[in-house]
mmCIF file with all atom_site columns, C-alpha atoms and ligand atoms in Angstrom:
data_model
loop_
_atom_site.group_PDB
_atom_site.id
_atom_site.type_symbol
_atom_site.label_atom_id
_atom_site.label_alt_id
_atom_site.label_comp_id
_atom_site.label_asym_id
_atom_site.label_entity_id
_atom_site.label_seq_id
_atom_site.pdbx_PDB_ins_code
_atom_site.Cartn_x
_atom_site.Cartn_y
_atom_site.Cartn_z
_atom_site.occupancy
_atom_site.B_iso_or_equiv
_atom_site.pdbx_formal_charge
_atom_site.auth_seq_id
_atom_site.auth_comp_id
_atom_site.auth_asym_id
_atom_site.auth_atom_id
_atom_site.pdbx_PDB_model_num
ATOM   1   C  CA  . UNK A 1 1   ? -11.628 -9.395  -26.164 1.00 42.00 ? 75   UNK A CA  1
ATOM   2   C  CA  . UNK A 1 2   ? -14.377 -7.164  -27.519 1.00 43.00 ? 76   UNK A CA  1
ATOM   3   C  CA  . UNK A 1 3   ? -13.412 -3.638  -28.611 1.00 45.00 ? 77   UNK A CA  1
ATOM   4   C  CA  . UNK A 1 4   ? -15.910 -2.164  -26.242 1.00 45.00 ? 78   UNK A CA  1
ATOM   5   C  CA  . UNK A 1 5   ? -16.969 1.649   -26.451 1.00 46.00 ? 79   UNK A CA  1
ATOM   6   C  CA  . UNK A 1 6   ? -14.195 4.167   -25.461 1.00 46.00 ? 80   UNK A CA  1
ATOM   7   C  CA  . UNK A 1 7   ? -14.497 6.007   -22.171 1.00 43.00 ? 81   UNK A CA  1
ATOM   8   C  CA  . UNK A 1 8   ? -11.856 8.547   -20.855 1.00 44.00 ? 82   UNK A CA  1
ATOM   9   C  CA  . UNK A 1 9   ? -10.209 7.876   -17.570 1.00 41.00 ? 83   UNK A CA  1
ATOM   10  C  CA  . UNK A 1 10  ? -10.941 10.174  -14.699 1.00 41.00 ? 84   UNK A CA  1
ATOM   11  C  CA  . UNK A 1 11  ? -7.791  12.347  -14.375 1.00 40.00 ? 85   UNK A CA  1
ATOM   12  C  CA  . UNK A 1 12  ? -7.433  10.962  -10.808 1.00 40.00 ? 86   UNK A CA  1
ATOM   13  C  CA  . UNK A 1 13  ? -7.135  7.472   -12.144 1.00 42.00 ? 87   UNK A CA  1
ATOM   14  C  CA  . UNK A 1 14  ? -5.074  8.425   -15.483 1.00 39.00 ? 88   UNK A CA  1
ATOM   15  C  CA  . UNK A 1 15  ? -2.946  5.356   -16.321 1.00 42.00 ? 89   UNK A CA  1
ATOM   16  C  CA  . UNK A 1 16  ? 0.895   5.866   -16.212 1.00 43.00 ? 90   UNK A CA  1
ATOM   17  C  CA  . UNK A 1 17  ? 1.776   2.601   -18.212 1.00 45.00 ? 91   UNK A CA  1
ATOM   18  C  CA  . UNK A 1 18  ? 1.036   -0.928  -17.533 1.00 53.00 ? 92   UNK A CA  1
ATOM   19  C  CA  . UNK A 1 19  ? 0.268   -1.877  -14.016 1.00 67.00 ? 93   UNK A CA  1
ATOM   20  C  CA  . UNK A 1 20  ? -0.713  -4.856  -12.107 1.00 76.00 ? 94   UNK A CA  1
ATOM   21  C  CA  . UNK A 1 21  ? -3.968  -4.543  -9.829  1.00 92.00 ? 95   UNK A CA  1
ATOM   22  C  CA  . UNK A 1 22  ? -5.141  -7.300  -7.599  1.00 94.00 ? 96   UNK A CA  1
ATOM   23  C  CA  . UNK A 1 23  ? -8.378  -7.594  -6.046  1.00 93.00 ? 97   UNK A CA  1
ATOM   24  C  CA  . UNK A 1 24  ? -9.935  -10.168 -3.557  1.00 94.00 ? 98   UNK A CA  1
ATOM   25  C  CA  . UNK A 1 25  ? -11.578 -13.410 -4.666  1.00 95.00 ? 99   UNK A CA  1
ATOM   26  C  CA  . UNK A 1 26  ? -13.369 -14.595 -1.596  1.00 92.00 ? 100  UNK A CA  1
ATOM   27  C  CA  . UNK A 1 27  ? -13.728 -18.106 -2.343  1.00 90.00 ? 101  UNK A CA  1
ATOM   28  C  CA  . UNK A 1 28  ? -13.568 -19.392 1.395   1.00 90.00 ? 102  UNK A CA  1
ATOM   29  C  CA  . UNK A 1 29  ? -11.464 -22.417 -0.086  1.00 93.00 ? 103  UNK A CA  1
ATOM   30  C  CA  . UNK A 1 30  ? -8.074  -23.724 1.268   1.00 92.00 ? 104  UNK A CA  1
ATOM   31  C  CA  . UNK A 1 31  ? -5.438  -23.648 -1.220  1.00 93.00 ? 105  UNK A CA  1
ATOM   32  C  CA  . UNK A 1 32  ? -5.814  -27.615 -1.697  1.00 95.00 ? 106  UNK A CA  1
ATOM   33  C  CA  . UNK A 1 33  ? -9.339  -26.959 -2.512  1.00 96.00 ? 107  UNK A CA  1
ATOM   34  C  CA  . UNK A 1 34  ? -8.950  -24.286 -4.616  1.00 97.00 ? 108  UNK A CA  1
ATOM   35  C  CA  . UNK A 1 35  ? -6.363  -26.087 -6.681  1.00 96.00 ? 109  UNK A CA  1
ATOM   36  C  CA  . UNK A 1 36  ? -8.512  -29.399 -6.926  1.00 96.00 ? 110  UNK A CA  1
ATOM   37  C  CA  . UNK A 1 37  ? -11.959 -27.327 -7.808  1.00 97.00 ? 111  UNK A CA  1
ATOM   38  C  CA  . UNK A 1 38  ? -9.748  -25.454 -10.074 1.00 97.00 ? 112  UNK A CA  1
ATOM   39  C  CA  . UNK A 1 39  ? -11.986 -22.709 -8.754  1.00 97.00 ? 113  UNK A CA  1
ATOM   40  C  CA  . UNK A 1 40  ? -9.963  -19.720 -11.016 1.00 97.00 ? 114  UNK A CA  1
ATOM   41  C  CA  . UNK A 1 41  ? -12.394 -20.681 -13.542 1.00 95.00 ? 115  UNK A CA  1
ATOM   42  C  CA  . UNK A 1 42  ? -15.324 -19.376 -11.751 1.00 94.00 ? 116  UNK A CA  1
ATOM   43  C  CA  . UNK A 1 43  ? -13.880 -16.172 -10.661 1.00 95.00 ? 117  UNK A CA  1
ATOM   44  C  CA  . UNK A 1 44  ? -16.015 -13.221 -11.853 1.00 94.00 ? 118  UNK A CA  1
ATOM   45  C  CA  . UNK A 1 45  ? -15.089 -9.540  -11.837 1.00 94.00 ? 119  UNK A CA  1
ATOM   46  C  CA  . UNK A 1 46  ? -18.460 -7.868  -12.017 1.00 89.00 ? 120  UNK A CA  1
ATOM   47  C  CA  . UNK A 1 47  ? -16.920 -4.287  -12.368 1.00 93.00 ? 121  UNK A CA  1
ATOM   48  C  CA  . UNK A 1 48  ? -13.876 -2.528  -13.306 1.00 95.00 ? 122  UNK A CA  1
ATOM   49  C  CA  . UNK A 1 49  ? -12.255 -1.117  -10.262 1.00 91.00 ? 123  UNK A CA  1
ATOM   50  C  CA  . UNK A 1 50  ? -11.336 1.889   -12.230 1.00 93.00 ? 124  UNK A CA  1
ATOM   51  C  CA  . UNK A 1 51  ? -14.543 2.367   -14.096 1.00 95.00 ? 125  UNK A CA  1
ATOM   52  C  CA  . UNK A 1 52  ? -17.414 0.761   -12.087 1.00 94.00 ? 126  UNK A CA  1
ATOM   53  C  CA  . UNK A 1 53  ? -19.827 2.575   -14.205 1.00 95.00 ? 127  UNK A CA  1
ATOM   54  C  CA  . UNK A 1 54  ? -18.570 0.063   -17.075 1.00 94.00 ? 128  UNK A CA  1
ATOM   55  C  CA  . UNK A 1 55  ? -18.114 0.611   -20.707 1.00 95.00 ? 129  UNK A CA  1
ATOM   56  C  CA  . UNK A 1 56  ? -14.412 0.484   -20.549 1.00 96.00 ? 130  UNK A CA  1
ATOM   57  C  CA  . UNK A 1 57  ? -13.696 -2.610  -22.444 1.00 96.00 ? 131  UNK A CA  1
ATOM   58  C  CA  . UNK A 1 58  ? -13.140 -4.701  -19.357 1.00 96.00 ? 132  UNK A CA  1
ATOM   59  C  CA  . UNK A 1 59  ? -12.454 -8.345  -20.297 1.00 96.00 ? 133  UNK A CA  1
ATOM   60  C  CA  . UNK A 1 60  ? -11.188 -11.671 -19.157 1.00 95.00 ? 134  UNK A CA  1
ATOM   61  C  CA  . UNK A 1 61  ? -7.551  -12.005 -19.662 1.00 94.00 ? 135  UNK A CA  1
ATOM   62  C  CA  . UNK A 1 62  ? -6.764  -15.777 -19.174 1.00 95.00 ? 136  UNK A CA  1
ATOM   63  C  CA  . UNK A 1 63  ? -4.751  -17.078 -16.275 1.00 96.00 ? 137  UNK A CA  1
ATOM   64  C  CA  . UNK A 1 64  ? -1.305  -16.901 -14.959 1.00 94.00 ? 138  UNK A CA  1
ATOM   65  C  CA  . UNK A 1 65  ? 0.413   -19.492 -12.904 1.00 94.00 ? 139  UNK A CA  1
ATOM   66  C  CA  . UNK A 1 66  ? 1.773   -19.180 -9.037  1.00 92.00 ? 140  UNK A CA  1
ATOM   67  C  CA  . UNK A 1 67  ? 4.901   -20.937 -8.158  1.00 89.00 ? 141  UNK A CA  1
ATOM   68  C  CA  . UNK A 1 68  ? 3.393   -22.152 -4.987  1.00 89.00 ? 142  UNK A CA  1
ATOM   69  C  CA  . UNK A 1 69  ? 1.040   -24.228 -4.431  1.00 90.00 ? 143  UNK A CA  1
ATOM   70  C  CA  . UNK A 1 70  ? 1.775   -26.254 -7.264  1.00 92.00 ? 144  UNK A CA  1
ATOM   71  C  CA  . UNK A 1 71  ? -1.085  -26.205 -10.000 1.00 94.00 ? 145  UNK A CA  1
ATOM   72  C  CA  . UNK A 1 72  ? -2.569  -22.916 -8.574  1.00 95.00 ? 146  UNK A CA  1
ATOM   73  C  CA  . UNK A 1 73  ? -3.635  -20.339 -11.485 1.00 96.00 ? 147  UNK A CA  1
ATOM   74  C  CA  . UNK A 1 74  ? -4.928  -16.844 -10.745 1.00 96.00 ? 148  UNK A CA  1
ATOM   75  C  CA  . UNK A 1 75  ? -7.652  -15.439 -13.083 1.00 97.00 ? 149  UNK A CA  1
ATOM   76  C  CA  . UNK A 1 76  ? -7.058  -12.072 -14.624 1.00 96.00 ? 150  UNK A CA  1
ATOM   77  C  CA  . UNK A 1 77  ? -8.760  -9.481  -16.646 1.00 96.00 ? 151  UNK A CA  1
ATOM   78  C  CA  . UNK A 1 78  ? -7.587  -6.555  -18.660 1.00 96.00 ? 152  UNK A CA  1
ATOM   79  C  CA  . UNK A 1 79  ? -8.999  -2.984  -18.704 1.00 96.00 ? 153  UNK A CA  1
ATOM   80  C  CA  . UNK A 1 80  ? -7.813  -1.627  -22.344 1.00 95.00 ? 154  UNK A CA  1
ATOM   81  C  CA  . UNK A 1 81  ? -8.919  1.914   -21.049 1.00 95.00 ? 155  UNK A CA  1
ATOM   82  C  CA  . UNK A 1 82  ? -6.657  2.127   -18.128 1.00 94.00 ? 156  UNK A CA  1
ATOM   83  C  CA  . UNK A 1 83  ? -4.243  -0.353  -19.725 1.00 93.00 ? 157  UNK A CA  1
ATOM   84  C  CA  . UNK A 1 84  ? -4.111  -2.402  -16.331 1.00 94.00 ? 158  UNK A CA  1
ATOM   85  C  CA  . UNK A 1 85  ? -4.261  -6.242  -15.701 1.00 94.00 ? 159  UNK A CA  1
ATOM   86  C  CA  . UNK A 1 86  ? -6.251  -6.918  -12.865 1.00 95.00 ? 160  UNK A CA  1
ATOM   87  C  CA  . UNK A 1 87  ? -5.971  -10.299 -10.938 1.00 96.00 ? 161  UNK A CA  1
ATOM   88  C  CA  . UNK A 1 88  ? -8.465  -12.132 -8.505  1.00 96.00 ? 162  UNK A CA  1
ATOM   89  C  CA  . UNK A 1 89  ? -6.292  -13.163 -5.865  1.00 96.00 ? 163  UNK A CA  1
ATOM   90  C  CA  . UNK A 1 90  ? -8.076  -15.841 -3.636  1.00 96.00 ? 164  UNK A CA  1
ATOM   91  C  CA  . UNK A 1 91  ? -7.740  -15.254 0.117   1.00 94.00 ? 165  UNK A CA  1
ATOM   92  C  CA  . UNK A 1 92  ? -5.465  -17.851 1.248   1.00 95.00 ? 166  UNK A CA  1
ATOM   93  C  CA  . UNK A 1 93  ? -2.794  -16.570 -1.370  1.00 96.00 ? 167  UNK A CA  1
ATOM   94  C  CA  . UNK A 1 94  ? 0.022   -13.926 -0.615  1.00 96.00 ? 168  UNK A CA  1
ATOM   95  C  CA  . UNK A 1 95  ? 0.066   -11.025 -2.792  1.00 95.00 ? 169  UNK A CA  1
ATOM   96  C  CA  . UNK A 1 96  ? 3.636   -10.119 -4.103  1.00 92.00 ? 170  UNK A CA  1
ATOM   97  C  CA  . UNK A 1 97  ? 5.319   -13.072 -1.905  1.00 93.00 ? 171  UNK A CA  1
ATOM   98  C  CA  . UNK A 1 98  ? 5.391   -16.975 -2.969  1.00 91.00 ? 172  UNK A CA  1
ATOM   99  C  CA  . UNK A 1 99  ? 3.078   -19.231 -1.427  1.00 93.00 ? 173  UNK A CA  1
ATOM   100 C  CA  . UNK A 1 100 ? 0.077   -18.660 1.252   1.00 95.00 ? 174  UNK A CA  1
ATOM   101 C  CA  . UNK A 1 101 ? -0.688  -16.536 3.970   1.00 96.00 ? 175  UNK A CA  1
ATOM   102 C  CA  . UNK A 1 102 ? -0.749  -19.525 6.267   1.00 95.00 ? 176  UNK A CA  1
ATOM   103 C  CA  . UNK A 1 103 ? 2.760   -20.311 5.222   1.00 95.00 ? 177  UNK A CA  1
ATOM   104 C  CA  . UNK A 1 104 ? 4.174   -16.784 5.660   1.00 97.00 ? 178  UNK A CA  1
ATOM   105 C  CA  . UNK A 1 105 ? 2.292   -16.372 8.812   1.00 97.00 ? 179  UNK A CA  1
ATOM   106 C  CA  . UNK A 1 106 ? 3.935   -19.700 10.167  1.00 97.00 ? 180  UNK A CA  1
ATOM   107 C  CA  . UNK A 1 107 ? 7.325   -18.383 9.261   1.00 97.00 ? 181  UNK A CA  1
ATOM   108 C  CA  . UNK A 1 108 ? 7.059   -15.302 11.032  1.00 97.00 ? 182  UNK A CA  1
ATOM   109 C  CA  . UNK A 1 109 ? 5.570   -16.587 13.993  1.00 96.00 ? 183  UNK A CA  1
ATOM   110 C  CA  . UNK A 1 110 ? 8.506   -19.172 14.344  1.00 95.00 ? 184  UNK A CA  1
ATOM   111 C  CA  . UNK A 1 111 ? 11.111  -16.214 13.791  1.00 95.00 ? 185  UNK A CA  1
ATOM   112 C  CA  . UNK A 1 112 ? 9.127   -14.210 16.413  1.00 93.00 ? 186  UNK A CA  1
ATOM   113 C  CA  . UNK A 1 113 ? 9.618   -17.451 18.769  1.00 93.00 ? 187  UNK A CA  1
ATOM   114 C  CA  . UNK A 1 114 ? 13.124  -17.951 18.018  1.00 94.00 ? 188  UNK A CA  1
ATOM   115 C  CA  . UNK A 1 115 ? 15.755  -16.630 20.487  1.00 94.00 ? 189  UNK A CA  1
ATOM   116 C  CA  . UNK A 1 116 ? 17.569  -14.562 17.304  1.00 95.00 ? 190  UNK A CA  1
ATOM   117 C  CA  . UNK A 1 117 ? 16.893  -14.155 13.636  1.00 94.00 ? 191  UNK A CA  1
ATOM   118 C  CA  . UNK A 1 118 ? 20.098  -16.308 12.681  1.00 95.00 ? 192  UNK A CA  1
ATOM   119 C  CA  . UNK A 1 119 ? 18.435  -19.229 14.690  1.00 95.00 ? 193  UNK A CA  1
ATOM   120 C  CA  . UNK A 1 120 ? 15.180  -18.974 13.047  1.00 96.00 ? 194  UNK A CA  1
ATOM   121 C  CA  . UNK A 1 121 ? 17.080  -18.597 9.660   1.00 95.00 ? 195  UNK A CA  1
ATOM   122 C  CA  . UNK A 1 122 ? 19.060  -21.892 10.105  1.00 94.00 ? 196  UNK A CA  1
ATOM   123 C  CA  . UNK A 1 123 ? 15.888  -23.883 11.113  1.00 93.00 ? 197  UNK A CA  1
ATOM   124 C  CA  . UNK A 1 124 ? 13.361  -22.492 8.303   1.00 95.00 ? 198  UNK A CA  1
ATOM   125 C  CA  . UNK A 1 125 ? 15.601  -22.368 5.769   1.00 95.00 ? 199  UNK A CA  1
ATOM   126 C  CA  . UNK A 1 126 ? 18.667  -24.685 5.943   1.00 95.00 ? 200  UNK A CA  1
ATOM   127 C  CA  . UNK A 1 127 ? 18.698  -25.132 2.007   1.00 95.00 ? 201  UNK A CA  1
ATOM   128 C  CA  . UNK A 1 128 ? 20.007  -21.475 1.862   1.00 94.00 ? 202  UNK A CA  1
ATOM   129 C  CA  . UNK A 1 129 ? 23.334  -19.831 3.070   1.00 95.00 ? 203  UNK A CA  1
ATOM   130 C  CA  . UNK A 1 130 ? 22.740  -17.660 6.198   1.00 95.00 ? 204  UNK A CA  1
ATOM   131 C  CA  . UNK A 1 131 ? 22.876  -14.245 4.309   1.00 96.00 ? 205  UNK A CA  1
ATOM   132 C  CA  . UNK A 1 132 ? 20.321  -15.374 1.901   1.00 96.00 ? 206  UNK A CA  1
ATOM   133 C  CA  . UNK A 1 133 ? 18.392  -17.117 4.505   1.00 96.00 ? 207  UNK A CA  1
ATOM   134 C  CA  . UNK A 1 134 ? 18.277  -13.884 6.705   1.00 96.00 ? 208  UNK A CA  1
ATOM   135 C  CA  . UNK A 1 135 ? 17.134  -11.615 3.535   1.00 96.00 ? 209  UNK A CA  1
ATOM   136 C  CA  . UNK A 1 136 ? 14.412  -14.069 2.994   1.00 96.00 ? 210  UNK A CA  1
ATOM   137 C  CA  . UNK A 1 137 ? 13.446  -14.251 6.731   1.00 96.00 ? 211  UNK A CA  1
ATOM   138 C  CA  . UNK A 1 138 ? 13.708  -10.209 7.206   1.00 96.00 ? 212  UNK A CA  1
ATOM   139 C  CA  . UNK A 1 139 ? 11.621  -9.646  4.070   1.00 95.00 ? 213  UNK A CA  1
ATOM   140 C  CA  . UNK A 1 140 ? 8.582   -11.628 5.546   1.00 97.00 ? 214  UNK A CA  1
ATOM   141 C  CA  . UNK A 1 141 ? 8.680   -10.505 9.170   1.00 96.00 ? 215  UNK A CA  1
ATOM   142 C  CA  . UNK A 1 142 ? 9.265   -6.812  8.170   1.00 96.00 ? 216  UNK A CA  1
ATOM   143 C  CA  . UNK A 1 143 ? 5.937   -6.963  5.539   1.00 97.00 ? 217  UNK A CA  1
ATOM   144 C  CA  . UNK A 1 144 ? 3.849   -9.185  8.074   1.00 97.00 ? 218  UNK A CA  1
ATOM   145 C  CA  . UNK A 1 145 ? 4.523   -6.960  10.749  1.00 96.00 ? 219  UNK A CA  1
ATOM   146 C  CA  . UNK A 1 146 ? 3.881   -3.654  9.064   1.00 96.00 ? 220  UNK A CA  1
ATOM   147 C  CA  . UNK A 1 147 ? 0.365   -5.304  7.781   1.00 96.00 ? 221  UNK A CA  1
ATOM   148 C  CA  . UNK A 1 148 ? -0.157  -6.207  11.357  1.00 97.00 ? 222  UNK A CA  1
ATOM   149 C  CA  . UNK A 1 149 ? 0.631   -2.682  12.786  1.00 96.00 ? 223  UNK A CA  1
ATOM   150 C  CA  . UNK A 1 150 ? -1.618  -1.183  9.869   1.00 96.00 ? 224  UNK A CA  1
ATOM   151 C  CA  . UNK A 1 151 ? -4.475  -3.586  10.653  1.00 97.00 ? 225  UNK A CA  1
ATOM   152 C  CA  . UNK A 1 152 ? -4.127  -2.870  14.731  1.00 97.00 ? 226  UNK A CA  1
ATOM   153 C  CA  . UNK A 1 153 ? -4.851  0.856   13.833  1.00 96.00 ? 227  UNK A CA  1
ATOM   154 C  CA  . UNK A 1 154 ? -7.822  0.047   11.416  1.00 97.00 ? 228  UNK A CA  1
ATOM   155 C  CA  . UNK A 1 155 ? -9.563  -2.412  13.719  1.00 96.00 ? 229  UNK A CA  1
ATOM   156 C  CA  . UNK A 1 156 ? -9.062  -0.862  16.953  1.00 94.00 ? 230  UNK A CA  1
ATOM   157 C  CA  . UNK A 1 157 ? -12.147 -2.765  18.497  1.00 95.00 ? 231  UNK A CA  1
ATOM   158 C  CA  . UNK A 1 158 ? -11.468 -6.583  16.912  1.00 95.00 ? 232  UNK A CA  1
ATOM   159 C  CA  . UNK A 1 159 ? -7.748  -5.707  17.848  1.00 96.00 ? 233  UNK A CA  1
ATOM   160 C  CA  . UNK A 1 160 ? -7.664  -3.668  21.040  1.00 93.00 ? 234  UNK A CA  1
ATOM   161 C  CA  . UNK A 1 161 ? -4.387  -3.661  22.863  1.00 92.00 ? 235  UNK A CA  1
ATOM   162 C  CA  . UNK A 1 162 ? -2.497  -6.032  20.394  1.00 94.00 ? 236  UNK A CA  1
ATOM   163 C  CA  . UNK A 1 163 ? 0.936   -5.891  19.618  1.00 94.00 ? 237  UNK A CA  1
ATOM   164 C  CA  . UNK A 1 164 ? 1.984   -6.192  16.048  1.00 94.00 ? 238  UNK A CA  1
ATOM   165 C  CA  . UNK A 1 165 ? 2.774   -9.963  16.495  1.00 94.00 ? 239  UNK A CA  1
ATOM   166 C  CA  . UNK A 1 166 ? 1.293   -12.992 14.845  1.00 96.00 ? 240  UNK A CA  1
ATOM   167 C  CA  . UNK A 1 167 ? 0.835   -14.579 18.679  1.00 95.00 ? 241  UNK A CA  1
ATOM   168 C  CA  . UNK A 1 168 ? -0.937  -11.316 20.068  1.00 95.00 ? 242  UNK A CA  1
ATOM   169 C  CA  . UNK A 1 169 ? -3.180  -11.170 16.902  1.00 96.00 ? 243  UNK A CA  1
ATOM   170 C  CA  . UNK A 1 170 ? -4.187  -14.505 16.807  1.00 96.00 ? 244  UNK A CA  1
ATOM   171 C  CA  . UNK A 1 171 ? -4.963  -14.678 20.406  1.00 95.00 ? 245  UNK A CA  1
ATOM   172 C  CA  . UNK A 1 172 ? -7.078  -11.288 19.907  1.00 95.00 ? 246  UNK A CA  1
ATOM   173 C  CA  . UNK A 1 173 ? -9.010  -12.985 17.182  1.00 95.00 ? 247  UNK A CA  1
ATOM   174 C  CA  . UNK A 1 174 ? -9.268  -16.641 18.477  1.00 93.00 ? 248  UNK A CA  1
ATOM   175 C  CA  . UNK A 1 175 ? -8.261  -17.975 15.278  1.00 90.00 ? 249  UNK A CA  1
ATOM   176 C  CA  . UNK A 1 176 ? -5.354  -20.317 14.530  1.00 88.00 ? 250  UNK A CA  1
ATOM   177 C  CA  . UNK A 1 177 ? -4.408  -18.428 11.385  1.00 89.00 ? 251  UNK A CA  1
ATOM   178 C  CA  . UNK A 1 178 ? -4.601  -14.694 11.782  1.00 96.00 ? 252  UNK A CA  1
ATOM   179 C  CA  . UNK A 1 179 ? -3.764  -13.299 8.148   1.00 97.00 ? 253  UNK A CA  1
ATOM   180 C  CA  . UNK A 1 180 ? -6.616  -14.876 6.193   1.00 95.00 ? 254  UNK A CA  1
ATOM   181 C  CA  . UNK A 1 181 ? -9.097  -13.686 8.830   1.00 95.00 ? 255  UNK A CA  1
ATOM   182 C  CA  . UNK A 1 182 ? -7.868  -10.311 8.743   1.00 96.00 ? 256  UNK A CA  1
ATOM   183 C  CA  . UNK A 1 183 ? -7.845  -9.961  4.879   1.00 95.00 ? 257  UNK A CA  1
ATOM   184 C  CA  . UNK A 1 184 ? -11.627 -10.541 5.295   1.00 94.00 ? 258  UNK A CA  1
ATOM   185 C  CA  . UNK A 1 185 ? -11.965 -8.172  7.945   1.00 95.00 ? 259  UNK A CA  1
ATOM   186 C  CA  . UNK A 1 186 ? -9.815  -5.476  6.051   1.00 96.00 ? 260  UNK A CA  1
ATOM   187 C  CA  . UNK A 1 187 ? -11.530 -5.524  2.815   1.00 94.00 ? 261  UNK A CA  1
ATOM   188 C  CA  . UNK A 1 188 ? -12.084 -1.734  2.193   1.00 94.00 ? 262  UNK A CA  1
ATOM   189 C  CA  . UNK A 1 189 ? -8.298  -0.995  3.149   1.00 95.00 ? 263  UNK A CA  1
ATOM   190 C  CA  . UNK A 1 190 ? -6.443  -3.818  1.079   1.00 95.00 ? 264  UNK A CA  1
ATOM   191 C  CA  . UNK A 1 191 ? -5.427  -1.605  -1.813  1.00 91.00 ? 265  UNK A CA  1
ATOM   192 C  CA  . UNK A 1 192 ? -3.554  0.530   0.789   1.00 92.00 ? 266  UNK A CA  1
ATOM   193 C  CA  . UNK A 1 193 ? -2.208  -2.302  2.895   1.00 95.00 ? 267  UNK A CA  1
ATOM   194 C  CA  . UNK A 1 194 ? 1.161   -3.712  2.293   1.00 95.00 ? 268  UNK A CA  1
ATOM   195 C  CA  . UNK A 1 195 ? 1.707   -7.193  0.796   1.00 96.00 ? 269  UNK A CA  1
ATOM   196 C  CA  . UNK A 1 196 ? 1.560   -10.015 1.620   1.00 97.00 ? 270  UNK A CA  1
ATOM   197 C  CA  . UNK A 1 197 ? -1.866  -9.250  3.551   1.00 97.00 ? 271  UNK A CA  1
ATOM   198 C  CA  . UNK A 1 198 ? -2.595  -6.252  1.557   1.00 96.00 ? 272  UNK A CA  1
ATOM   199 C  CA  . UNK A 1 199 ? -2.729  -5.371  -2.292  1.00 94.00 ? 273  UNK A CA  1
ATOM   200 C  CA  . UNK A 1 200 ? -0.673  -2.187  -1.808  1.00 91.00 ? 274  UNK A CA  1
ATOM   201 C  CA  . UNK A 1 201 ? 2.707   -1.045  -2.100  1.00 86.00 ? 275  UNK A CA  1
ATOM   202 C  CA  . UNK A 1 202 ? 5.546   -2.132  0.177   1.00 85.00 ? 276  UNK A CA  1
ATOM   203 C  CA  . UNK A 1 203 ? 6.203   -0.107  3.040   1.00 82.00 ? 277  UNK A CA  1
ATOM   204 C  CA  . UNK A 1 204 ? 9.029   2.718   2.514   1.00 77.00 ? 278  UNK A CA  1
ATOM   205 C  CA  . UNK A 1 205 ? 12.671  1.218   3.597   1.00 67.00 ? 279  UNK A CA  1
ATOM   206 C  CA  . UNK A 1 206 ? 16.024  1.951   4.109   1.00 60.00 ? 280  UNK A CA  1
ATOM   207 C  CA  . UNK A 1 207 ? 18.384  1.612   1.134   1.00 53.00 ? 281  UNK A CA  1
ATOM   208 C  CA  . UNK A 1 208 ? 20.248  -1.190  2.682   1.00 51.00 ? 282  UNK A CA  1
ATOM   209 C  CA  . UNK A 1 209 ? 17.128  -3.485  2.868   1.00 50.00 ? 283  UNK A CA  1
ATOM   210 C  CA  . UNK A 1 210 ? 15.909  -2.171  -0.191  1.00 49.00 ? 284  UNK A CA  1
ATOM   211 C  CA  . UNK A 1 211 ? 19.021  -3.666  -2.030  1.00 50.00 ? 285  UNK A CA  1
ATOM   212 C  CA  . UNK A 1 212 ? 18.301  -7.052  -0.185  1.00 47.00 ? 286  UNK A CA  1
ATOM   213 C  CA  . UNK A 1 213 ? 14.855  -7.035  -1.185  1.00 48.00 ? 287  UNK A CA  1
ATOM   214 C  CA  . UNK A 1 214 ? 16.054  -6.557  -5.044  1.00 48.00 ? 288  UNK A CA  1
ATOM   215 C  CA  . UNK A 1 215 ? 18.216  -9.603  -4.732  1.00 46.00 ? 289  UNK A CA  1
ATOM   216 C  CA  . UNK A 1 216 ? 15.128  -11.788 -4.110  1.00 46.00 ? 290  UNK A CA  1
ATOM   217 C  CA  . UNK A 1 217 ? 13.353  -12.849 -7.189  1.00 41.00 ? 291  UNK A CA  1
ATOM   218 C  CA  . UNK A 1 218 ? 9.612   -11.823 -6.981  1.00 40.00 ? 292  UNK A CA  1
ATOM   219 C  CA  . UNK A 1 219 ? 6.612   -13.856 -7.830  1.00 49.00 ? 293  UNK A CA  1
ATOM   220 C  CA  . UNK A 1 220 ? 4.171   -11.237 -9.255  1.00 52.00 ? 294  UNK A CA  1
ATOM   221 C  CA  . UNK A 1 221 ? 3.626   -9.658  -11.731 1.00 48.00 ? 295  UNK A CA  1
ATOM   222 C  CA  . UNK A 1 222 ? 2.697   -12.774 -14.072 1.00 45.00 ? 296  UNK A CA  1
ATOM   223 C  CA  . UNK A 1 223 ? 5.167   -13.698 -16.739 1.00 40.00 ? 297  UNK A CA  1
ATOM   224 C  CA  . UNK A 1 224 ? 2.720   -15.176 -19.301 1.00 40.00 ? 298  UNK A CA  1
ATOM   225 C  CA  . UNK A 1 225 ? -0.722  -16.225 -20.119 1.00 39.00 ? 299  UNK A CA  1
ATOM   226 C  CA  . UNK A 1 226 ? -2.267  -19.715 -19.675 1.00 42.00 ? 300  UNK A CA  1
HETATM 227 ZN ZN1 . ZN  B 2 .   ? -11.940 -0.316  -16.773 1.00 87.66 ? 1049 ZN  B ZN1 1
#
């Protein structure tokens, strides 16, 4: 990593400690193709999101591994001025949830179609006791529905008269998989949209569900450089 000239952060973007920022890596690849081609090696970050004028010392900062899909690495940069790590997340990948957008979308679609959340939990997570399976499912449905509701507000033409459900949005898009398509449609808004679709914070929540979320181990931020 080169030292690079020092540039003061604008006050608006003043760093408040170590952060993880994700930006879009539009590969057009499936998760299998991305892993097979080791496409993270071709990831490029042309400009620092904090210092588009340059001069901040932005440098490549290795990769980190995601739990799923196996063998999937994420390219990472480091801005020493903002003291921030910047990950290039391929379009098929969930932000801040394990796995791919297609996987979480399938889970939420199955939950929406099931007679009750308990039934859905038992079918989708037979390997986990019911309370844990319900927490796992609630986290995904809540985040995806929040992302869909936000998308409907941001894309009033494309998603006209949509309900914030996978079925309704798939139908409006004429797509078998909605979330990957939505990430591409929502590029200017991704930093503000909730994960796993967007790269923003999780929506505000009640205290009881916050506790439930904290009991499930996260997937980001990365634990090491490879
Ligand atoms: Zn920078």
